[in-house]
Coordinates of C-alpha atoms in Angstrom, one line a residue:
Chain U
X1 CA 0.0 0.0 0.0
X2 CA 1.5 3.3 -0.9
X3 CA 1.3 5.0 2.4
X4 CA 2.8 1.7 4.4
X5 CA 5.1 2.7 6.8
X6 CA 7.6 0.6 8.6
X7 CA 9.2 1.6 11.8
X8 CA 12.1 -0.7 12.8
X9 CA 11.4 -1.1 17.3
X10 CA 15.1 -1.4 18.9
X11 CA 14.9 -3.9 21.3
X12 CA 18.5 -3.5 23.4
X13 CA 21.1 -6.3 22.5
X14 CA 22.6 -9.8 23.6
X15 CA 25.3 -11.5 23.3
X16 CA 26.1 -15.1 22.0
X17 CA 29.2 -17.1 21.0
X18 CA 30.3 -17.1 17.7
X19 CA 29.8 -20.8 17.1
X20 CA 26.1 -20.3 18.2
X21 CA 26.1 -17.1 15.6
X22 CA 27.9 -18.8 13.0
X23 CA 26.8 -22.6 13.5
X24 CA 30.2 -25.1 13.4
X25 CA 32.2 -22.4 11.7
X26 CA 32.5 -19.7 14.2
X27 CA 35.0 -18.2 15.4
X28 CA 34.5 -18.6 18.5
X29 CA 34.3 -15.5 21.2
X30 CA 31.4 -13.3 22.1
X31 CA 29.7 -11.3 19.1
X32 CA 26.7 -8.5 20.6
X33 CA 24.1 -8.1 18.2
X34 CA 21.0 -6.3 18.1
X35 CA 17.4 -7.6 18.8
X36 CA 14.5 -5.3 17.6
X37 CA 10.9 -5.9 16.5
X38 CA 8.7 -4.3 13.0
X39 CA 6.0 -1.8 13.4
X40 CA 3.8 -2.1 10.4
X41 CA 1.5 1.5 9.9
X42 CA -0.8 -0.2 7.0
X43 CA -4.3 0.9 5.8
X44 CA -5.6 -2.1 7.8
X45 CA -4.2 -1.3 10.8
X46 CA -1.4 -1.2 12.9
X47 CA 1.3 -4.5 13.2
X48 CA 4.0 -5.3 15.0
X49 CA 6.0 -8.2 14.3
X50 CA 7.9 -9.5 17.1
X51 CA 8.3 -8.2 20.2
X52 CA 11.9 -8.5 21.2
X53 CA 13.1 -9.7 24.5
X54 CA 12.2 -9.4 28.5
X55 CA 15.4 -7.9 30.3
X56 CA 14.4 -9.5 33.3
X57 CA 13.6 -13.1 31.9
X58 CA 17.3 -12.9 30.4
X59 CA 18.7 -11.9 33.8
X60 CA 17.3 -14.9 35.2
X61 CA 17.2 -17.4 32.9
X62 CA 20.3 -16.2 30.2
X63 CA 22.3 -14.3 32.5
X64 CA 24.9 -15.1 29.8
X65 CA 23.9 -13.6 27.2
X66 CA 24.4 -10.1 29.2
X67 CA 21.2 -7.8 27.8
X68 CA 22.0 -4.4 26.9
X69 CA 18.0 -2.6 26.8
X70 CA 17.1 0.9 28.2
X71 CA 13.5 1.6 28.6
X72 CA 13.0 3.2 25.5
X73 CA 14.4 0.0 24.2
X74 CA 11.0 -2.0 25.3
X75 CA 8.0 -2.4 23.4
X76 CA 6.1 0.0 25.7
X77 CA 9.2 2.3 25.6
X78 CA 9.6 1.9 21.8
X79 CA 5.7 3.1 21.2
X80 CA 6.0 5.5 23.3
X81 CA 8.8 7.5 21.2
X82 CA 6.2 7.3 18.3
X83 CA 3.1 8.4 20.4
X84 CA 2.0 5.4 21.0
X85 CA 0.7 3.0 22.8
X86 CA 0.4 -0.7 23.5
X87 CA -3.3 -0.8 22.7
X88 CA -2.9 0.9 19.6
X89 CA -0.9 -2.4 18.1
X90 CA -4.0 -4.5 16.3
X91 CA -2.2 -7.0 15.3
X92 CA 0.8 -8.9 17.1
X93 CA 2.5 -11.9 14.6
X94 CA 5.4 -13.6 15.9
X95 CA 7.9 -15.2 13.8
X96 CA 8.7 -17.6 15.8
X97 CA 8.7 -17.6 19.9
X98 CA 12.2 -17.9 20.8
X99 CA 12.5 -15.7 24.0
X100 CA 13.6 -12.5 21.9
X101 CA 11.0 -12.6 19.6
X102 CA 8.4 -12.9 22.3
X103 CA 9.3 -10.7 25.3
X104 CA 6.9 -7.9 25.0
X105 CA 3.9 -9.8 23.9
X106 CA 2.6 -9.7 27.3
X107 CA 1.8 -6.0 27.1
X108 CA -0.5 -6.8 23.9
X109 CA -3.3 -7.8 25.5
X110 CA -5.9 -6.5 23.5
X111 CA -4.2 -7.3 19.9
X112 CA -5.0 -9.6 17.5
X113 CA -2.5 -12.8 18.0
X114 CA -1.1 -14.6 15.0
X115 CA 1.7 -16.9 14.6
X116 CA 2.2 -20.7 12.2
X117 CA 0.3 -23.3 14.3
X118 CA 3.0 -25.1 15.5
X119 CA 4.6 -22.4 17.2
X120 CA 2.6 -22.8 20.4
X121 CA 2.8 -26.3 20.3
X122 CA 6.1 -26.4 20.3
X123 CA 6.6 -23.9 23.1
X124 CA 4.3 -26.7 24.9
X125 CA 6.8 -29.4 24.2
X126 CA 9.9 -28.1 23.2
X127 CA 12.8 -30.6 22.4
X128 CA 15.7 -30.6 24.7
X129 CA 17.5 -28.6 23.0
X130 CA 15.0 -25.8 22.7
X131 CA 14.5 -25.4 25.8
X132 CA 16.2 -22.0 26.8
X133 CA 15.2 -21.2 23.6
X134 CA 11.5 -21.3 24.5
X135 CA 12.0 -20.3 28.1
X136 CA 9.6 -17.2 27.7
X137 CA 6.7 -18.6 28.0
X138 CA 5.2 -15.1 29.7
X139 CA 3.5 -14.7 26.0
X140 CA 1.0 -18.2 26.7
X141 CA -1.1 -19.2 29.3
X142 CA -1.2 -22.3 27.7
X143 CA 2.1 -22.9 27.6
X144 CA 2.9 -21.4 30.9
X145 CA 0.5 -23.6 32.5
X146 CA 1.7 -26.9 30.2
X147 CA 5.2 -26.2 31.4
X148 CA 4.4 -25.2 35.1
X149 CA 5.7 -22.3 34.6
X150 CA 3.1 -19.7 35.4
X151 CA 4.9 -17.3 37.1
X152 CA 5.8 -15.8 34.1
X153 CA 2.8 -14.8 33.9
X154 CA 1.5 -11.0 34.3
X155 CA -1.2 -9.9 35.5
X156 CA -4.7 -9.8 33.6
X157 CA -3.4 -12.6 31.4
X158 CA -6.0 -15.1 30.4
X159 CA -6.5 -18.1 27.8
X160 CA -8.7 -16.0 26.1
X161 CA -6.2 -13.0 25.7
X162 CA -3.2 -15.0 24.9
X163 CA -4.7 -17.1 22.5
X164 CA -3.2 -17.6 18.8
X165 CA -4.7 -17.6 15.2
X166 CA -2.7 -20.3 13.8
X167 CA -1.6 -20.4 10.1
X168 CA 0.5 -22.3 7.7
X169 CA 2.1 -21.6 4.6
X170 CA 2.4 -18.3 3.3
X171 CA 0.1 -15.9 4.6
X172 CA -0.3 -12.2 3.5
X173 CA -1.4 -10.8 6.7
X174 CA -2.7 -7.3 5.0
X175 CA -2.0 -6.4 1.2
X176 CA 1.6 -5.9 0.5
X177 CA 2.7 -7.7 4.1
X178 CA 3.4 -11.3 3.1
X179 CA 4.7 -14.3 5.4
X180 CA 7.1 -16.9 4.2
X181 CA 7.1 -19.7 6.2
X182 CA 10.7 -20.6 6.0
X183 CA 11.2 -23.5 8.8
X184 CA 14.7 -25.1 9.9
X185 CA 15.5 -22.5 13.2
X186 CA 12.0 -23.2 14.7
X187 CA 9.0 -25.7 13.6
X188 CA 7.3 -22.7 12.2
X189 CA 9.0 -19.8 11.6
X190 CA 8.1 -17.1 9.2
X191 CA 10.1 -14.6 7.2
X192 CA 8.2 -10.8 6.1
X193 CA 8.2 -9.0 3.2
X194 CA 6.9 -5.4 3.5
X195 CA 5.9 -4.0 -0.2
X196 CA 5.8 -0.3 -0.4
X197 CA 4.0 2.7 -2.8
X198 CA 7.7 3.7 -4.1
X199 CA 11.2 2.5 -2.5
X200 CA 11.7 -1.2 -3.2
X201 CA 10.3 -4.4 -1.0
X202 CA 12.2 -4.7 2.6
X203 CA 12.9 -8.6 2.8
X204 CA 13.0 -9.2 6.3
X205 CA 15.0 -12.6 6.6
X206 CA 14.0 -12.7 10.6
X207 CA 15.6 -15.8 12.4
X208 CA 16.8 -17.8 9.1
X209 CA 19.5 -15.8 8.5
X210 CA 20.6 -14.1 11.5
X211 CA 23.0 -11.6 9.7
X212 CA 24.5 -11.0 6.1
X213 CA 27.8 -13.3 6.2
X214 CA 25.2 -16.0 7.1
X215 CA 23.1 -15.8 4.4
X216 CA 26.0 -15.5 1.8
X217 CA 27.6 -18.7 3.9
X218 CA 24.7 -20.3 3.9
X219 CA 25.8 -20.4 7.7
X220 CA 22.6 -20.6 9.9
X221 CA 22.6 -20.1 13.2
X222 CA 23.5 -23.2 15.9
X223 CA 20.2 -23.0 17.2
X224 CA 17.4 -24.7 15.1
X225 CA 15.7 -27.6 15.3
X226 CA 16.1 -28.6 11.3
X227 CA 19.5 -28.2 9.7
X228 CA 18.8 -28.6 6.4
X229 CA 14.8 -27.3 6.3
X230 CA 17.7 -24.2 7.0
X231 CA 19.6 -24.2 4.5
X232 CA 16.5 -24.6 2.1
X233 CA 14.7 -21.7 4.3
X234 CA 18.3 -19.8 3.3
X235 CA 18.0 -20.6 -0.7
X236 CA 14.5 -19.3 -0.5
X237 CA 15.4 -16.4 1.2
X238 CA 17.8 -15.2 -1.6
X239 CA 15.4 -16.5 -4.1
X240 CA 12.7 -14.0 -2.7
X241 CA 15.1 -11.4 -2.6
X242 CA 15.5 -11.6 -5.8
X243 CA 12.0 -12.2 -7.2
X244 CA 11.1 -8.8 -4.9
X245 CA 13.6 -7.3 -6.1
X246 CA 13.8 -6.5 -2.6
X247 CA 16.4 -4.4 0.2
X248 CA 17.3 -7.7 2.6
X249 CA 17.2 -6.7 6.6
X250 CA 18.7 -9.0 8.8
X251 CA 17.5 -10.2 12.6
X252 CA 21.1 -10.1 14.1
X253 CA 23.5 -8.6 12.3
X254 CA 24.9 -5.3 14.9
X255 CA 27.3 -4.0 11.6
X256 CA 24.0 -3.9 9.2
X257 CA 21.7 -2.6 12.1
X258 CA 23.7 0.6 12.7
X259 CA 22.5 1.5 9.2
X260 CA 18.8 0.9 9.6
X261 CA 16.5 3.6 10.7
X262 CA 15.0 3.0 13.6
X263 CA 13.6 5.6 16.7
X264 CA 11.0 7.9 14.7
X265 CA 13.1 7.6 11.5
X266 CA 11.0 5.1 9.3
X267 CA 10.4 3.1 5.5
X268 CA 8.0 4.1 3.2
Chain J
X1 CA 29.7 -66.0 21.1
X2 CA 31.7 -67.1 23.7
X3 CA 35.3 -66.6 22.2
X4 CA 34.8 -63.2 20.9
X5 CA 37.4 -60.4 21.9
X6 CA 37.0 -57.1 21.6
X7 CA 40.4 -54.6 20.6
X8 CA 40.0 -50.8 21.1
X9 CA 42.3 -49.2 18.1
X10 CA 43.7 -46.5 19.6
X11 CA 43.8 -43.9 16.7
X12 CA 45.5 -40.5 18.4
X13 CA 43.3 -37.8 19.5
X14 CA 42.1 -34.5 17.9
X15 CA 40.4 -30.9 19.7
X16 CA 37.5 -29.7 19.3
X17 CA 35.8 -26.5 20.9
X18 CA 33.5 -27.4 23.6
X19 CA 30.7 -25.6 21.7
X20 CA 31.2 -28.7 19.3
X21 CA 31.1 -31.2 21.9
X22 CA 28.6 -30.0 23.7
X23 CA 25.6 -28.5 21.2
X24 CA 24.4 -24.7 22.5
X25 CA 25.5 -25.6 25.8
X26 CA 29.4 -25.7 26.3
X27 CA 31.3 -24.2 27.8
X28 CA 33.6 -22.8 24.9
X29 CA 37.2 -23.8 25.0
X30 CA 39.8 -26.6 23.5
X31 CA 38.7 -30.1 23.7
X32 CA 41.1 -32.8 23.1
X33 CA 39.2 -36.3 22.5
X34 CA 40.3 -39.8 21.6
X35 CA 39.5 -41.5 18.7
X36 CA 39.7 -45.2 18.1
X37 CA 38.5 -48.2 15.7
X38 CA 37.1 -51.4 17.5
X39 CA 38.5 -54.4 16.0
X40 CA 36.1 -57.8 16.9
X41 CA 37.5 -61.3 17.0
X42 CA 35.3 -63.5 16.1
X43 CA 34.3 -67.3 14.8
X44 CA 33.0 -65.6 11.4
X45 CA 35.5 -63.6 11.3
X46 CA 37.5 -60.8 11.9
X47 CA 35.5 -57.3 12.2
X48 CA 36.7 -54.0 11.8
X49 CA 33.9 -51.1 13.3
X50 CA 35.5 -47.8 11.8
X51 CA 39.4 -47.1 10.8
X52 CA 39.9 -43.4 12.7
X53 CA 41.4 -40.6 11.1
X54 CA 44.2 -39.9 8.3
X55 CA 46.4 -37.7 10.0
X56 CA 47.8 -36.1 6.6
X57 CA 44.1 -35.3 5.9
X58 CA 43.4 -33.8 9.1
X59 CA 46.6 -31.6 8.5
X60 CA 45.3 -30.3 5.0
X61 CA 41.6 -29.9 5.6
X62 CA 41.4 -29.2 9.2
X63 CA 43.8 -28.5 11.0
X64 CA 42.5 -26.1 13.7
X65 CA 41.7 -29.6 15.1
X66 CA 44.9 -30.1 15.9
X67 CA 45.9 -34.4 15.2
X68 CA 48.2 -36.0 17.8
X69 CA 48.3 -39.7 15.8
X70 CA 51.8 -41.7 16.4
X71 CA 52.3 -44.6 13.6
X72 CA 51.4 -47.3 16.1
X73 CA 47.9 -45.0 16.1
X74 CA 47.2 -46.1 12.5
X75 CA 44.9 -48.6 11.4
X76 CA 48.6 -50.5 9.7
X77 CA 50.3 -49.6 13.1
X78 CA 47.6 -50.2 15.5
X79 CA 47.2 -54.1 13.4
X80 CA 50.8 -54.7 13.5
X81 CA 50.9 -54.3 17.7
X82 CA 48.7 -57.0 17.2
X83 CA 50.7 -59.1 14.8
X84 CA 48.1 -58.6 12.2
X85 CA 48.3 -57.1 8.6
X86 CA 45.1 -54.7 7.2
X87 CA 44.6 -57.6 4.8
X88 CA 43.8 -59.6 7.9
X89 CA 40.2 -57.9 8.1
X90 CA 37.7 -59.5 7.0
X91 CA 34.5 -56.7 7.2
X92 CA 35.4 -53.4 7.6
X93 CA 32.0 -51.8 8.6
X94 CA 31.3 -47.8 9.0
X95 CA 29.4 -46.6 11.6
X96 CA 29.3 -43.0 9.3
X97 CA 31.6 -41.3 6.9
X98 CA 32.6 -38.9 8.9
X99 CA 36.4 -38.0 8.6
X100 CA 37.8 -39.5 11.9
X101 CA 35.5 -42.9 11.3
X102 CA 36.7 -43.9 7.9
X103 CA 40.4 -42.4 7.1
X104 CA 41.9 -46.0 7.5
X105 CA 39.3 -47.7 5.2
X106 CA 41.9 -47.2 2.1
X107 CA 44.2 -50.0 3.9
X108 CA 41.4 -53.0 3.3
X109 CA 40.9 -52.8 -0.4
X110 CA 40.6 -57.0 0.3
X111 CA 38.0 -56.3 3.2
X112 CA 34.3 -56.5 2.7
X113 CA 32.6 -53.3 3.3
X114 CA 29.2 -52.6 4.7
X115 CA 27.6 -49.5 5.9
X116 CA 24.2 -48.1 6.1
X117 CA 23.0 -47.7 2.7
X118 CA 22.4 -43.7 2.7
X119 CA 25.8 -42.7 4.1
X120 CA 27.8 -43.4 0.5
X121 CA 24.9 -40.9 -0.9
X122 CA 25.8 -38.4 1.5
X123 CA 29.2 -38.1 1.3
X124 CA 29.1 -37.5 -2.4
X125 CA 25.8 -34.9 -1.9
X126 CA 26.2 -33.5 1.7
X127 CA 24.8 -30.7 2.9
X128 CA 26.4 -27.5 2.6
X129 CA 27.3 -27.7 6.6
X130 CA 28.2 -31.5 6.3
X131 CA 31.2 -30.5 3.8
X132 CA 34.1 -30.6 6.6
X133 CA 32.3 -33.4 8.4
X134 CA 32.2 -35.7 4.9
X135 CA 35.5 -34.3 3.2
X136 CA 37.9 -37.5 3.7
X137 CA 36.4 -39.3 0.5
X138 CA 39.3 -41.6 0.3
X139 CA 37.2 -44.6 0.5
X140 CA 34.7 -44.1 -1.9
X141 CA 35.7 -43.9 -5.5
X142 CA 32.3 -43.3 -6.4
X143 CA 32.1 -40.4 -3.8
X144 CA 35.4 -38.9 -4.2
X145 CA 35.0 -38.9 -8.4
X146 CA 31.7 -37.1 -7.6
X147 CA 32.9 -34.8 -5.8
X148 CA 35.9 -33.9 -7.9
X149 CA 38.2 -35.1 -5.2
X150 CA 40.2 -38.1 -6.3
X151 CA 43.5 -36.7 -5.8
X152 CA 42.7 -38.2 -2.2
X153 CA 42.3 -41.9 -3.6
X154 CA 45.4 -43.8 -3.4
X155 CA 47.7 -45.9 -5.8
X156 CA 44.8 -49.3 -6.7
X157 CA 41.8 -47.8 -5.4
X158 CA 38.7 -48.7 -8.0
X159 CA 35.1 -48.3 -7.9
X160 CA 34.8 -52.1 -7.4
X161 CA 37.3 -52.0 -4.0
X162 CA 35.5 -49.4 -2.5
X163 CA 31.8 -50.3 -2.9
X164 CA 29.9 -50.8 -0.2
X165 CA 27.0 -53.2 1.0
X166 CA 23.8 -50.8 2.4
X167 CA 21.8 -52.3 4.5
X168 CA 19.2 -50.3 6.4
X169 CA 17.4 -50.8 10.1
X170 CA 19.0 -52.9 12.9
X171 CA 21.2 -55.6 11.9
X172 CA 23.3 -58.3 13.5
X173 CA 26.5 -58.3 11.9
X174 CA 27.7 -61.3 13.3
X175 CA 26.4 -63.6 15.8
X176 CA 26.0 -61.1 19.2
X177 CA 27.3 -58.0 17.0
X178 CA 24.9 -56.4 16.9
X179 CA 24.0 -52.9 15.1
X180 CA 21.5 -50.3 15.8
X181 CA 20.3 -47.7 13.7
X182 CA 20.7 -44.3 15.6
X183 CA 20.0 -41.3 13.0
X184 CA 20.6 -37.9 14.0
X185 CA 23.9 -37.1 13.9
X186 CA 24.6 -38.9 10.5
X187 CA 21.6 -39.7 8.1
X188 CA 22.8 -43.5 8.3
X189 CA 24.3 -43.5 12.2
X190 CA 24.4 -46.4 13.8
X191 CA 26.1 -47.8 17.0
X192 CA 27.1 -51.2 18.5
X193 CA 26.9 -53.6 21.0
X194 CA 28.9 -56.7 21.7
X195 CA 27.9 -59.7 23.4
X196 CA 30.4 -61.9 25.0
X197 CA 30.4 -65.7 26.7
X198 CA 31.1 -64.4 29.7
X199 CA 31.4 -60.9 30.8
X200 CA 28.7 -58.4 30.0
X201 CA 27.8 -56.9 26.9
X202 CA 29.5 -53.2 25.6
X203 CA 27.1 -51.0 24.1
X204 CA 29.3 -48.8 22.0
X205 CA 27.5 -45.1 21.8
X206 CA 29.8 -44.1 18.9
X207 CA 28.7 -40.6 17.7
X208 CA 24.7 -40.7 18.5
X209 CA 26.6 -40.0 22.0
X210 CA 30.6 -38.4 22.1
X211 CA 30.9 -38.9 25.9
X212 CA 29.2 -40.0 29.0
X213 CA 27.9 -35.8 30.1
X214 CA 26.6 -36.0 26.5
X215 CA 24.3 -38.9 27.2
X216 CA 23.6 -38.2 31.1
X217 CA 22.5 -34.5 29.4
X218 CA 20.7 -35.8 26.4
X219 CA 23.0 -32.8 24.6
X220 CA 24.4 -34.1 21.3
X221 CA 27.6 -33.0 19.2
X222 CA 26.8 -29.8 17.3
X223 CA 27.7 -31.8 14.2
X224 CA 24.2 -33.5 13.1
X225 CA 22.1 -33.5 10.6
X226 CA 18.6 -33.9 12.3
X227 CA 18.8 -33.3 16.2
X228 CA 15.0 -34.4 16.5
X229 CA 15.9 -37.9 15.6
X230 CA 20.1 -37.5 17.6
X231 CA 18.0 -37.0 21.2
X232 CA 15.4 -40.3 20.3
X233 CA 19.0 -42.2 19.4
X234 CA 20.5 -40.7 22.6
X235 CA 17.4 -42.2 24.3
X236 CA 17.7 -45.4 22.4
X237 CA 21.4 -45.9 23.5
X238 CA 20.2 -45.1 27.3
X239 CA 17.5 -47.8 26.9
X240 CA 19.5 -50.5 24.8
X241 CA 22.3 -49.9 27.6
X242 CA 19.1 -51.1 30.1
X243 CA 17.9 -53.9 28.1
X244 CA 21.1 -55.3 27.4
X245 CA 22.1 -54.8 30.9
X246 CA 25.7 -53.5 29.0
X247 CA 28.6 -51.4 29.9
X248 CA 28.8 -48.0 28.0
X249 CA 31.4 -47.7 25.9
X250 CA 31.9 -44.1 24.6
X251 CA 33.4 -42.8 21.0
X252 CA 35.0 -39.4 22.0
X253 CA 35.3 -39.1 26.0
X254 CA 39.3 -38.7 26.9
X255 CA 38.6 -39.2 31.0
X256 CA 36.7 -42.6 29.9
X257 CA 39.0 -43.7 27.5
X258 CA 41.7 -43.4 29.8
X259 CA 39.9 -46.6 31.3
X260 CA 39.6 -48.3 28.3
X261 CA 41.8 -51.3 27.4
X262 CA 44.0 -50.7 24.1
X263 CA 46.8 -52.0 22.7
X264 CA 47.3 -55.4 23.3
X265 CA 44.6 -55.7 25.9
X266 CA 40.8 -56.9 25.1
X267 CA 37.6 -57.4 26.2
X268 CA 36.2 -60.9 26.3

């Protein structure tokens, strides 16, 4: 839609090894990189994709990962700077629900929940392996309570309002904002392309290529539950790159983020 | 059977970080691990499960891994400690293809060969984060000539001399050797158990488990291909290890291996 804004939401940053960054290849040592969400001003509404990552959550669970967020870096924080608030997001999709894609959820109450319909599932029953990975559970009553873990939860949560519209496939959530479901880092995660009026399509890779050097590596990320639905979700993303003849963004990548906008600076 | 023995090849050690050894979950740091071949004595015949690493390939392709490998830790040095020749083995069967399971297999052109019947495939198509893992094709004309490698097949090496049974499933080898399909961390994994006259059986974990933390932690290598199916063959190994009432024998754990009779020394 031509007057389609996208606001980029900077969520604070973390810090991995670069063998979980850069999956059997590393090198090794600790890489920061930048977590933030997408803020979708469309004719049908208002999205937000994502909603980065609880400080606290990480102190306790991922002390390790040593958060970096202010409070303009949260999702209240972030809306704030544009005028916003919480209640005027319609529609929340999450990409996946790794802990830093699902932080701020909880103060969505009253939006419109949409994620592929294995996501919750999984958070439900994650494998081994996912578990601190799906440790934010804040997001679901139904996975809080499945994983007795219900302190995470806030109150005024419910079933009710932390229930998800599942889908599968691609999607085009409103015209010109399409979902590809590119699974191999979680069961269902989704990649977003944002068409615009005039400057080219923003490909947002999300979690299947955490940053640039992966995708041109073909280097995903160490954590995933499918290795090779990855590199296939990899392919596609250059594939759809090119088909869009679209701008690629990436979910992780601190030397790319520095030349985003983000803050009130936005794409259109 | 009851005169079966059981030899541990010692075949040198290599390091790994402990990212590698320990999938997402570390710590990071140098790991040096043993690596050895399992020669069986038996009334069919005489067995050979794996044939280590070639030290000269290590060297060229990877050598941030580091090889310590003295002559007596070859497959023709490691036979010859036991008064034996590599023409002496009857079966030489693979448990995978990675590097440091099959770099002596080009000593027993006279050998039978066996192997699970997808592993040839994928060493000459391996994924794109398989490459290192796969990339000693000296045993496979057929994978080495796909993959434009030959110059790493030695002087009477032919397609015929390096072709390989598949089978597929569990399979007993020999009578009590016994092999069990355990997928995850190779598309055609399996491990081994030994049954003896007297003393209890060995369950070998080989790679679906590196050392005894990996098992006790359900945490596979970071090497796999489909970590779904590596944590049911971790379970499998746990609950074979139960049935069988057997010791645990592990592929890549230095403190165990310490324990572990070599040389001249057996199991029977």
């Amino acid at each position: 839609m031509s007057d389609t804004k996208v606001y980029l939401l900077d969520g604070g940053s973390l810090v991995l090894d670069g063998f979980h960054v850069f999956w059997n290849r590393g090198p090794g040592g600790e890489i920061r990189f930048p977590v933030y969400s997408i803020l979708i001003e469309h004719a049908e509404g208002r999205f937000l994709i994502d909603s980065g990552y609880d400080y606290d959550h990480v102190m306790k669970v991922l002390p390790f990962e040593k958060p970096q967020q202010s409070k303009a870096q949260t999702i209240p924080g972030a809306l704030a700077e544009l005028g916003l608030e919480p209640k005027d997001v319609g529609v929340v999709f999450n990409s996946h629900f790794h802990f830093d894609h699902c932080g701020g959820n909880k103060y969505l109450p009253h939006a419109k929940r949409i994620c592929h319909k294995l996501e919750v599932p999984q958070t439900c029953s994650p494998e081994p392996f996912e578990v601190l990975g799906y440790s934010d559970v804040s997001f679901s009553v139904e996975a809080a309570e499945t994983r007795g873990m219900t302190d995470q939860l806030i109150d005024g949560a419910t079933r009710e309002n932390t229930t998800f519209e599942g889908i599968e496939g691609d999607v085009e959530l409103a015209k010109g904002v399409k979902l590809f479901f590119t699974p191999g880092h979680s069961i269902g995660h989704y990649n977003l392309l944002g068409e615009f009026g005039t400057r080219k399509p923003i490909l947002f890779s999300i979690d299947a290529a955490y940053t640039q050097k992966s995708l041109e590596t073909l280097c995903q990320a160490s954590f995933h539950i499918d290795p090779d639905a990855g590199v296939q979700s990899m392919r596609r993303v250059k594939q759809l790159a090119e088909d869009h003849e679209a701008d690629l963004m990436f979910s992780h990548d601190m030397e790319n983020f520095k030349t985003y906008k983000t803050g009130t600076q936005f794409y259109r």
